[in-house]
Short mmCIF file of C-alpha atoms in Angstrom, two decimals:
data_model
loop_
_atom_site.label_atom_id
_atom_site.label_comp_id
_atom_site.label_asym_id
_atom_site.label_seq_id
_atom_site.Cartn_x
_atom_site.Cartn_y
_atom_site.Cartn_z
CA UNK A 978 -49.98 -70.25 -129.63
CA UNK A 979 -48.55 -71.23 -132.87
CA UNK A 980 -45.29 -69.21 -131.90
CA UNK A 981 -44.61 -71.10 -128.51
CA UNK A 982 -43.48 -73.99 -128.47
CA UNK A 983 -44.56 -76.84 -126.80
CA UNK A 984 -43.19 -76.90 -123.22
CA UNK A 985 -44.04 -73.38 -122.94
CA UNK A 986 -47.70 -74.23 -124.38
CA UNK A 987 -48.31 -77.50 -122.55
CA UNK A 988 -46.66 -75.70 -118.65
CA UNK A 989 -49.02 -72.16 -119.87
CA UNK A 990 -52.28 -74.38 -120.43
CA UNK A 991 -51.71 -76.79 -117.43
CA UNK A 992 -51.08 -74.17 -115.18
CA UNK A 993 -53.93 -72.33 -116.12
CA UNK A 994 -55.97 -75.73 -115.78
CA UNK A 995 -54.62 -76.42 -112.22
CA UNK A 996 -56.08 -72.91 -111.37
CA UNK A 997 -59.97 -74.34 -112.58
CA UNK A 998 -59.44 -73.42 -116.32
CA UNK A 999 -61.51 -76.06 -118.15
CA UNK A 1000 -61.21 -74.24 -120.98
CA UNK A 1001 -57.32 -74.33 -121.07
CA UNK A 1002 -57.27 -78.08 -119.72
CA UNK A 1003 -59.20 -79.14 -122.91
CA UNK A 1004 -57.10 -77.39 -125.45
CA UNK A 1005 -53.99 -78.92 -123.25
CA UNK A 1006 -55.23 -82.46 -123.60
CA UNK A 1007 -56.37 -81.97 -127.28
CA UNK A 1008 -52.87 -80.74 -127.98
CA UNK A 1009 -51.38 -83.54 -125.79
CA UNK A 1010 -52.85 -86.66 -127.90
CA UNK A 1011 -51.62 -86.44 -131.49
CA UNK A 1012 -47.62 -85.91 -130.35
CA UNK A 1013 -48.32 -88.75 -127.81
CA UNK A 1014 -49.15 -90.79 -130.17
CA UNK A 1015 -46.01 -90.38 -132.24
CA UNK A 1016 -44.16 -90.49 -129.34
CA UNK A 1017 -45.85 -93.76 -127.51
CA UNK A 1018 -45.73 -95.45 -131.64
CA UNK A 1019 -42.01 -94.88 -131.67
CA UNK A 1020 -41.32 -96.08 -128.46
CA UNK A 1021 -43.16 -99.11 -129.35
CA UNK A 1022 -42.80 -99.63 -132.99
CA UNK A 1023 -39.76 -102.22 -132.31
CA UNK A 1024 -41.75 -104.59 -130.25
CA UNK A 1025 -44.80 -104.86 -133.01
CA UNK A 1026 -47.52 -104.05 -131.05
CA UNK A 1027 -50.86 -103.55 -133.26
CA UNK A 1028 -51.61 -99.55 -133.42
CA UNK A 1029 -55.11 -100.58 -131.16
CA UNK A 1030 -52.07 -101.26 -128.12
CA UNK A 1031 -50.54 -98.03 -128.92
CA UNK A 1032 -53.95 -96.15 -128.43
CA UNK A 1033 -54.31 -97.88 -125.30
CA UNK A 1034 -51.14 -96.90 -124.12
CA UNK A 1035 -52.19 -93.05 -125.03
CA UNK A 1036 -55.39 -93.34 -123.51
CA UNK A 1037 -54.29 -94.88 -120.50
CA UNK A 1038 -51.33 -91.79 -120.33
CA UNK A 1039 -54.03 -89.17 -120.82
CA UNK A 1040 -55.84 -90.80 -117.60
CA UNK A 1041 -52.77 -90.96 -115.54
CA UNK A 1042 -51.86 -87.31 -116.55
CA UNK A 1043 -55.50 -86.45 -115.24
CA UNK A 1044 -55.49 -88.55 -112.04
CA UNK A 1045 -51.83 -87.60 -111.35
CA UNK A 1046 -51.93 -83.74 -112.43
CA UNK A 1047 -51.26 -82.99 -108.72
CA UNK A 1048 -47.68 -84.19 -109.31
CA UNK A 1049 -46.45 -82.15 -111.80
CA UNK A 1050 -44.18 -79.35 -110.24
CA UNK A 1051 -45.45 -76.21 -111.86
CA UNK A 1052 -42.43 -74.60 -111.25
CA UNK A 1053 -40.41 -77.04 -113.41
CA UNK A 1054 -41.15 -78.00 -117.06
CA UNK A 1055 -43.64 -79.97 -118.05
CA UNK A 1056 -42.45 -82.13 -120.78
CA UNK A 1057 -40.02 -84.30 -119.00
CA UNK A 1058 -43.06 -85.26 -116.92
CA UNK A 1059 -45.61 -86.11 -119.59
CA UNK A 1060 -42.92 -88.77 -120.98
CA UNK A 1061 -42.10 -90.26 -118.02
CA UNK A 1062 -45.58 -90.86 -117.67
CA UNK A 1063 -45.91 -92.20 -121.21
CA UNK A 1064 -43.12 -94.47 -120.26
CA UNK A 1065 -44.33 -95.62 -117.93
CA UNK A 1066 -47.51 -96.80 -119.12
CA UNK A 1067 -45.49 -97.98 -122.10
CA UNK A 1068 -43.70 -100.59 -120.28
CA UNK A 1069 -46.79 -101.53 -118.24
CA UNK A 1070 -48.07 -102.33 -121.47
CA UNK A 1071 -45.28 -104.06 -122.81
CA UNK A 1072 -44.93 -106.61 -119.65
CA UNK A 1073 -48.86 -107.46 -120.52
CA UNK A 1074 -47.52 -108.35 -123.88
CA UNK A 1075 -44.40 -109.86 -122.60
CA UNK A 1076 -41.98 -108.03 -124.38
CA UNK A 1077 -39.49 -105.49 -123.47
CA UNK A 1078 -38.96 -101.39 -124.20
CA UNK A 1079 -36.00 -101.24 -126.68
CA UNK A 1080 -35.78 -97.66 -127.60
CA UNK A 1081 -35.91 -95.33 -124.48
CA UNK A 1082 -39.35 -93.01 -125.01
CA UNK A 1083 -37.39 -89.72 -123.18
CA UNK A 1084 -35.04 -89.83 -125.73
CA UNK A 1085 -38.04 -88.62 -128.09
CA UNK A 1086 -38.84 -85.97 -126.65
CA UNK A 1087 -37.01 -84.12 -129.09
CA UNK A 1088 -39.15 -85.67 -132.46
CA UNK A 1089 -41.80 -84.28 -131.12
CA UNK A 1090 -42.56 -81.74 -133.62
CA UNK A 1091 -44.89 -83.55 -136.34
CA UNK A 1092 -47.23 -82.86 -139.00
CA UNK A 1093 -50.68 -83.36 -137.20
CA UNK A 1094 -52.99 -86.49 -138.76
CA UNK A 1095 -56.06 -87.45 -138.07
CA UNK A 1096 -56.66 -90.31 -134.93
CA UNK A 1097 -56.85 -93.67 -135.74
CA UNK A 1098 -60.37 -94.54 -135.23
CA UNK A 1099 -60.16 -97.21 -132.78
CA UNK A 1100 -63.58 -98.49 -132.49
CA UNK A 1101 -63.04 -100.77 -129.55
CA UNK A 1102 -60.52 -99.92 -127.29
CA UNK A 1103 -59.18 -101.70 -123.82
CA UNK A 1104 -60.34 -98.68 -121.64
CA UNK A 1105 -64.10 -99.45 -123.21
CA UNK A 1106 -64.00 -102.62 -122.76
CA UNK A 1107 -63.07 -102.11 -118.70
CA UNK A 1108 -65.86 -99.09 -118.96
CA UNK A 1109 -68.80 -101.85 -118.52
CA UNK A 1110 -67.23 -103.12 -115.13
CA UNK A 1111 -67.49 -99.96 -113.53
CA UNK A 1112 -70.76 -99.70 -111.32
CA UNK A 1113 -74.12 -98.33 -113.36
CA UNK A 1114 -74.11 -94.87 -112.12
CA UNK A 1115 -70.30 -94.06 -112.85
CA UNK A 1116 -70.57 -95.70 -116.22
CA UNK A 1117 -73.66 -93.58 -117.81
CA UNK A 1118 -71.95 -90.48 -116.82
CA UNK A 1119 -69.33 -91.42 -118.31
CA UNK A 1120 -70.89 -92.85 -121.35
CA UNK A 1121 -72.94 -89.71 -121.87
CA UNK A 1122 -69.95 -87.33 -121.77
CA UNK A 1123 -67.09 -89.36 -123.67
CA UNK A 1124 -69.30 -91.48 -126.21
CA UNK A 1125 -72.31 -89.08 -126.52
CA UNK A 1126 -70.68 -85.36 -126.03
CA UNK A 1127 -73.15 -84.57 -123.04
CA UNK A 1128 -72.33 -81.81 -120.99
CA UNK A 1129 -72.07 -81.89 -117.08
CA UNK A 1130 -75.39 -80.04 -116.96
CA UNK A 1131 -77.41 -82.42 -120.25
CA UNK A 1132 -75.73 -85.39 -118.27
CA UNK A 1133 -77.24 -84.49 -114.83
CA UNK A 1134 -81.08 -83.66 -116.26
CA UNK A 1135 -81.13 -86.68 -118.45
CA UNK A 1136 -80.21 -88.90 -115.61
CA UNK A 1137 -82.57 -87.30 -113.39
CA UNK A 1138 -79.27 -86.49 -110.62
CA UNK A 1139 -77.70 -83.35 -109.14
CA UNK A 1140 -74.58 -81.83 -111.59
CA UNK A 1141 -72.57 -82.47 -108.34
CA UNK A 1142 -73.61 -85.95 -108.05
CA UNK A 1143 -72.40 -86.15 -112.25
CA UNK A 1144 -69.12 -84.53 -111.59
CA UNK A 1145 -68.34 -87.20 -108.29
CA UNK A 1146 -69.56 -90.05 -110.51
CA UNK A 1147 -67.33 -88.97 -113.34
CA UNK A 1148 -64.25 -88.42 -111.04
CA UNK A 1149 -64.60 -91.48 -109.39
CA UNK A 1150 -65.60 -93.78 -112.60
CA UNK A 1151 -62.18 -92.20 -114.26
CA UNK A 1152 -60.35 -92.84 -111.16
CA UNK A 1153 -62.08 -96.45 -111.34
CA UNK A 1154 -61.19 -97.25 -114.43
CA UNK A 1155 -57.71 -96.50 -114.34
CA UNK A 1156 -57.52 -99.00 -111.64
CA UNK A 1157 -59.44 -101.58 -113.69
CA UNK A 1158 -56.38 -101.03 -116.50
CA UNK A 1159 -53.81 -101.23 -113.58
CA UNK A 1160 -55.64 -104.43 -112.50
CA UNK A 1161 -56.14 -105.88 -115.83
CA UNK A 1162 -52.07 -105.42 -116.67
CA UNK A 1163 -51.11 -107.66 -113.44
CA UNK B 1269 -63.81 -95.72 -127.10
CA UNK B 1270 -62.07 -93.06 -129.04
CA UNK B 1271 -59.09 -90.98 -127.53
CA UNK B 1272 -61.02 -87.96 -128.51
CA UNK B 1273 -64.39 -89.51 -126.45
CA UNK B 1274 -61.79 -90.19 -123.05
CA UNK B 1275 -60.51 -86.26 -123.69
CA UNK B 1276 -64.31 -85.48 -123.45
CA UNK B 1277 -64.64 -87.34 -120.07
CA UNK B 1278 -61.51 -86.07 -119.04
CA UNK B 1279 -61.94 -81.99 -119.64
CA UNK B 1280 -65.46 -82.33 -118.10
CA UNK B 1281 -63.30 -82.94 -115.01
CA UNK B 1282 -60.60 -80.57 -114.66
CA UNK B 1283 -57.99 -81.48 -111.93
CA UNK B 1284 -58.27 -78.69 -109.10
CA UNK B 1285 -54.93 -78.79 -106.95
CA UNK B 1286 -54.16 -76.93 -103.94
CA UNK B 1287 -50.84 -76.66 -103.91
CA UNK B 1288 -49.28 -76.86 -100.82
CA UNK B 1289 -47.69 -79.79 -98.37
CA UNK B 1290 -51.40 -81.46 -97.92
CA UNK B 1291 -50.18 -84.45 -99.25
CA UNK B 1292 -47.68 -84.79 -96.71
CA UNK B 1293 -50.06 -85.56 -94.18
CA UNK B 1294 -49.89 -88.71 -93.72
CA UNK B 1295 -46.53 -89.03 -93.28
CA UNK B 1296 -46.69 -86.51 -90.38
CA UNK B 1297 -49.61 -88.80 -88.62
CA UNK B 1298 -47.22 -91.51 -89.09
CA UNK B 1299 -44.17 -90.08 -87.65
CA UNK B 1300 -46.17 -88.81 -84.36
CA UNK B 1301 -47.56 -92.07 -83.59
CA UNK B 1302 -44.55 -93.31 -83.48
CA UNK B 1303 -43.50 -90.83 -81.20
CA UNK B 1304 -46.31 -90.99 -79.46
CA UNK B 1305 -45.68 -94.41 -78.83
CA UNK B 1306 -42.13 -93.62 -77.63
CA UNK B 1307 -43.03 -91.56 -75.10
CA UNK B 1308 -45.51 -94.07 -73.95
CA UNK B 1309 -43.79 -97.26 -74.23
CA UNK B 1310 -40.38 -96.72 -73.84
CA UNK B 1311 -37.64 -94.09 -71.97
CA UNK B 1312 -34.23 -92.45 -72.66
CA UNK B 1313 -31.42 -94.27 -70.65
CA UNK B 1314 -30.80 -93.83 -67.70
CA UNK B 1315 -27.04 -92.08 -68.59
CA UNK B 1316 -28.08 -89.64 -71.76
CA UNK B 1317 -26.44 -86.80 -70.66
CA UNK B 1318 -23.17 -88.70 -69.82
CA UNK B 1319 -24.17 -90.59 -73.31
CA UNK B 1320 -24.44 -87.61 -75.36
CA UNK B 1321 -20.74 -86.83 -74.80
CA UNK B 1322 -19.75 -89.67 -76.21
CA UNK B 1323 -18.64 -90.15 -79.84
CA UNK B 1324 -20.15 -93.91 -80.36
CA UNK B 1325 -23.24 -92.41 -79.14
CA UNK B 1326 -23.77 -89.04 -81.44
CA UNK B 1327 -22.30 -91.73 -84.12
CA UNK B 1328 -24.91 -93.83 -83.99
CA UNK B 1329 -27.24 -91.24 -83.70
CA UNK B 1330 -25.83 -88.77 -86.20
CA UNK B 1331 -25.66 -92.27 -89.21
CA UNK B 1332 -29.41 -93.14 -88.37
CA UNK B 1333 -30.04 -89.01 -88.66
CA UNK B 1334 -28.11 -89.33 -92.08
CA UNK B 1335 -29.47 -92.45 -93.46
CA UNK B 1336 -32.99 -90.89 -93.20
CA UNK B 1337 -32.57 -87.36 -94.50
CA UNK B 1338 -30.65 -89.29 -97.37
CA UNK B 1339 -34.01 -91.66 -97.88
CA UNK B 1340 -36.09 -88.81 -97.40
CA UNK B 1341 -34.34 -86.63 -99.98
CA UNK B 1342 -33.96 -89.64 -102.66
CA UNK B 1343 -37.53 -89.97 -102.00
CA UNK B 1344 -39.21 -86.65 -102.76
CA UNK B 1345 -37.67 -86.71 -106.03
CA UNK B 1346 -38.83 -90.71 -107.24
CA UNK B 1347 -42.17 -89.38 -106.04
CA UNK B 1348 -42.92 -87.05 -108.87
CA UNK B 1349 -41.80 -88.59 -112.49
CA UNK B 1350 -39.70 -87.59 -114.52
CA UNK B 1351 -37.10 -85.51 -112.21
CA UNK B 1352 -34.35 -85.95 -112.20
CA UNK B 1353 -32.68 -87.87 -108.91
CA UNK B 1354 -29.37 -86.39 -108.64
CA UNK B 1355 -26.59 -87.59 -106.01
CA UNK B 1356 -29.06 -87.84 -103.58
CA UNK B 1357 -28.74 -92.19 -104.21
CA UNK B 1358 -25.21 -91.44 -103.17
CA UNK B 1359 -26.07 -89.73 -99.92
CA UNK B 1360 -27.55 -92.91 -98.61
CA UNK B 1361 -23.76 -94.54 -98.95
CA UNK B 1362 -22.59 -91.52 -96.59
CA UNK B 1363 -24.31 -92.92 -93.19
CA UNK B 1364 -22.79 -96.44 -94.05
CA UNK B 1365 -18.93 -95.47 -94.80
CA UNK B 1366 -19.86 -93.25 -91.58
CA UNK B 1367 -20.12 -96.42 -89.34
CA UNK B 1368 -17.62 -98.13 -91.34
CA UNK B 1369 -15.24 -96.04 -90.34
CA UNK B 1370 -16.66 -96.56 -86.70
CA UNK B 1371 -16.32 -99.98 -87.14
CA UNK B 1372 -12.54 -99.64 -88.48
CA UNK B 1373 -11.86 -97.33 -85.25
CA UNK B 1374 -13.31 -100.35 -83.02
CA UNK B 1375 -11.52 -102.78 -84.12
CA UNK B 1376 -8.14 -101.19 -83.85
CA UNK B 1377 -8.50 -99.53 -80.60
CA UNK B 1378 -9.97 -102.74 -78.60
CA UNK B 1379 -8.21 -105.82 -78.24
CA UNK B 1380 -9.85 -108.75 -80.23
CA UNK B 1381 -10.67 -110.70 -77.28
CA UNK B 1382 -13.31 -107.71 -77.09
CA UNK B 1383 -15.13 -108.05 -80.13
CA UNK B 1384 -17.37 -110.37 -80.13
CA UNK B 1385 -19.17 -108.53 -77.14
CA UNK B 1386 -19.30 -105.11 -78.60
CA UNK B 1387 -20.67 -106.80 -81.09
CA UNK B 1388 -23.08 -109.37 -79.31
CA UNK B 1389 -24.20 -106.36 -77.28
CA UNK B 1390 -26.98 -106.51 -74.25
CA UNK B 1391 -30.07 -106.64 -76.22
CA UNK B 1392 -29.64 -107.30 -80.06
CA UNK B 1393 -33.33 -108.62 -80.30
CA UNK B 1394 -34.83 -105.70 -78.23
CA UNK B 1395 -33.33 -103.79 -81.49
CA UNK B 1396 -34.29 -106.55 -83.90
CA UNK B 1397 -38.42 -105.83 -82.18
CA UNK B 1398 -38.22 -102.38 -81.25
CA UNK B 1399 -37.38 -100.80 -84.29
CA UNK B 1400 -39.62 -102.56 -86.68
CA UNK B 1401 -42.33 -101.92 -84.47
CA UNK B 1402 -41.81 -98.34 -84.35
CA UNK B 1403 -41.16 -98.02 -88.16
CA UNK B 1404 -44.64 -99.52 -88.73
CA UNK B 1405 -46.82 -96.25 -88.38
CA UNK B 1406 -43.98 -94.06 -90.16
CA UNK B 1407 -43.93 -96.88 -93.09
CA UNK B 1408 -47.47 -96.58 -92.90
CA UNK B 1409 -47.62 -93.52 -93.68
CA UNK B 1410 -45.28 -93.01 -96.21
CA UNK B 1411 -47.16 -95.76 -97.94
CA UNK B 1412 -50.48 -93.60 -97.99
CA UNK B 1413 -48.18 -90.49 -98.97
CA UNK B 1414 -46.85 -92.50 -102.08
CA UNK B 1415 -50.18 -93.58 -103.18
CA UNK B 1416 -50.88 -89.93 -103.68
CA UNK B 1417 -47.59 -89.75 -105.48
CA UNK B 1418 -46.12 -91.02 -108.95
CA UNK B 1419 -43.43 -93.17 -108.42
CA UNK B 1420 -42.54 -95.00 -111.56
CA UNK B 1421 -40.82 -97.78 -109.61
CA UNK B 1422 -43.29 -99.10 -106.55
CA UNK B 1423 -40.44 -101.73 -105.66
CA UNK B 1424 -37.65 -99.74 -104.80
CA UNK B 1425 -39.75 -96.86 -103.78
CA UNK B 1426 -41.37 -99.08 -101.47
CA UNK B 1427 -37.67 -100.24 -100.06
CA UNK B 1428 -36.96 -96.45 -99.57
CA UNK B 1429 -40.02 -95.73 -98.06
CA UNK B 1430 -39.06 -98.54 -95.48
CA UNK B 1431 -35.52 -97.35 -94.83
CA UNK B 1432 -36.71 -93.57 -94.12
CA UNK B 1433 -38.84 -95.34 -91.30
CA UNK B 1434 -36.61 -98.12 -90.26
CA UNK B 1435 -33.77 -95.11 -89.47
CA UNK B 1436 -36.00 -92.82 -87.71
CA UNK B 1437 -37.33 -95.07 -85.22
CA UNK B 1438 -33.60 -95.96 -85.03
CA UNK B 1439 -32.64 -92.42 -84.00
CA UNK B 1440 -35.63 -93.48 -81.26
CA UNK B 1441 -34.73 -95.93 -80.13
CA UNK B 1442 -30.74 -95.43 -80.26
CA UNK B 1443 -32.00 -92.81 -76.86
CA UNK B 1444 -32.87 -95.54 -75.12
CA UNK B 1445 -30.57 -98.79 -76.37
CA UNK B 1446 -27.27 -98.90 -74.13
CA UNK B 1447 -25.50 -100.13 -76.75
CA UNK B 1448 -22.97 -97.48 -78.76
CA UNK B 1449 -20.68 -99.84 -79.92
CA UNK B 1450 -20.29 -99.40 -84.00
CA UNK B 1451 -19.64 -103.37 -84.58
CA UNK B 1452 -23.00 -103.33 -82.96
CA UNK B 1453 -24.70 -100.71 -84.74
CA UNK B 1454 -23.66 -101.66 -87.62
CA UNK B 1455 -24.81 -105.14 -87.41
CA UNK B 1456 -28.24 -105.08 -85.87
CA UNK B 1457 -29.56 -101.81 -86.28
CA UNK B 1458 -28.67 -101.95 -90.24
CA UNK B 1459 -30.59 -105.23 -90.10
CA UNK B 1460 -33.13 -104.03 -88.31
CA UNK B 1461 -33.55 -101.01 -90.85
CA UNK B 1462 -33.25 -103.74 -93.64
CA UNK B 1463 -36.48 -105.74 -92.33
CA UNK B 1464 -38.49 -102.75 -92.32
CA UNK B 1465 -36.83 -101.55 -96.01
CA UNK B 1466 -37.76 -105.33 -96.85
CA UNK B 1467 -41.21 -105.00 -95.67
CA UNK B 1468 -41.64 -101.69 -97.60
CA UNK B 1469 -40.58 -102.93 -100.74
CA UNK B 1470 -43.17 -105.40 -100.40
CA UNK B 1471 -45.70 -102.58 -99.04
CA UNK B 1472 -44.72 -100.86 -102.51
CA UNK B 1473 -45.34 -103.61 -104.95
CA UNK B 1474 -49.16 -104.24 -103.96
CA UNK B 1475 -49.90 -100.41 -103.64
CA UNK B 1476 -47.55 -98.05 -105.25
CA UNK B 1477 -48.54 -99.27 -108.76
CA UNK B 1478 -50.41 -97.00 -110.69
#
């Protein structure tokens, strides 16, 4: 994978996820966060948001990417998309804050290519804080696969429910709490 | 919570798309209603067939046509972000300078003394009613169509959304409105498509946001 570079990665590992690769749409969404987060921290760097609004804005991309996968054309390329996206939750972010984009995040696209770091470890981030709104059921799934690394099938025996039950409740309490960021930004 | 916790959430849940025009559905629903409620509600004129060799006629038909394959097109591409939109903005001017020029050719080939009926017409709020209310379930639809969509800007998408509806319940209801005149398409058909563009942008800001 090293040689490719990243459109061709990114459209390879999303197309392969669209077709029920889980595998594939992990390593794409592992990949995806680091550059993001250069991306989303230039775009934002002029209006002096803290880094914890920058990881917000990441998160909250990585969620629409998810919810809205069905819109990316996988006959076109796939980059263009993903920043769009970014933008977009960039300047959501920015009219919560009351302040305005000044450098255009597509124009980055290009800088892309950086020397990987490790996360910032947010410890509290907007997305958590939204998590304990969301109703019980939809909120342990979650909390047992994102905060304690539980599988679909550890999730579904130590809550005593069906793995098809765990997989509704987790699609529904991401869906959920994207609309409790959307919500909290108007 | 961590990025790398929300990616754990996230892969457990892989997206699984069918592609395919699904997503259109709605839309569809919407736009048989309304012709649905056409055929129910409402009849050609009396005089199509003399009608349909007349050039105010297929003008006012053909710019309503126009102005919604011009919506349509400008829409499918704000719907998914990050394409690029093209001329298609442009093509939405094309339907306009259309009856422009009708309204030019009107106004020097009839007497002035004849304007202000051709423009007052025989039923400017039957237009004003009718095409609204036909929009609604197209609007409707486009709406729910939208929602399932990514467009970056619910506002204007919204607006768009409206005049794709507004102008194909025109073409509707320009079959059964006796009046071809340009000076009165222009006027109360465009404002008719207008309210329903005006309702859609409204439509858009409290449910295309995302």
């Amino acid at each position: 994978m090293l040689l490719l570079d990243r459109e061709t990665e990114w459209s390879l590992l999303m197309r392969a996820a669209l077709d029920g690769d889980g595998e594939a749409y992990a390593r794409f969404l592992r990949s995806l966060a680091h550059p993001l987060r250069i991306l989303v921290g230039r775009g934002l760097a002029r209006a002096r948001l803290s880094p914890g609004d920058v990881e917000d804005v990441v998160q909250e991309t990585l969620l629409a990417i998810h919810l809205k996968a069905a819109t990316w054309d996988r006959s076109g390329p796939i980059v263009p998309w993903i920043a769009a996206i970014a933008r977009h939750k960039a300047v959501d972010m920015l009219r919560r804050r009351h302040r305005r984009l000044e450098v255009a995040i597509d124009d980055l696209v290009g800088d892309w290519e950086v020397a990987e770091e490790n996360a910032p470890q947010i410890t509290r981030s907007e997305l958590q804080t939204l998590l304990s709104r969301l109703p019980d059921r939809q909120q342990q799934v979650i909390r047992s696969i994102s905060l304690d690394g539980g599988t679909i099938a550890s999730t579904a025996s130590a809550l005593g429910i069906s793995e098809g039950a765990v997989r509704v409740g987790l699609h529904r309490g991401l869906k959920a709490l994207a609309d409790q960021a959307r919500k909290a930004g108007s | 919570m961590r990025t790398e916790d929300l990616i754990n959430a996230l892969a457990a849940d892989p997206p699984a798309v069918r592609p395919g025009p699904g997503a259109l559905l709605p839309l569809a629903a919407g736009i048989a209603i309304m012709i649905l409620g056409y055929g129910i509600l409402l009849d050609a004129r009396p005089d199509i067939a003399e009608a349909a060799r007349s050039a105010a006629f297929i003008l006012k038909l053909a710019a309503a046509a126009l102005l919604a394959v011009a919506a349509a097109g400008t829409l499918v591409r704000l719907a998914r972000p990050g394409r690029s939109i093209g001329p298609w903005p442009y093509a939405l001017l094309l339907p306009i300078l259309l009856l422009g020029g009708g309204v030019v050719a009107t106004i020097a080939g009839t007497p002035a003394s004849d304007w202000g009926a051709r423009l007052v017409g025989t039923n400017a709020l039957a237009c004003l009613t009718v095409i609204p209310a036909l929009a609604a379930a197209p609007l409707a639809g486009a709406i729910v169509w939208l929602r399932s969509r990514a467009p970056t800007r619910p506002a204007s998408v919204g607006a768009l959304a409206g005049i794709l509806a507004g102008s194909l319940a025109a073409v509707l209801y320009g079959t059964t409105c006796i009046d071809d005149s340009p000076l009165f398409v222009a006027t109360w058909y465009l404002l008719a498509i207008a309210t329903v563009a005006a309702a859609g942008a409204l439509l858009g800001q409290r449910f295309l946001r995302w």
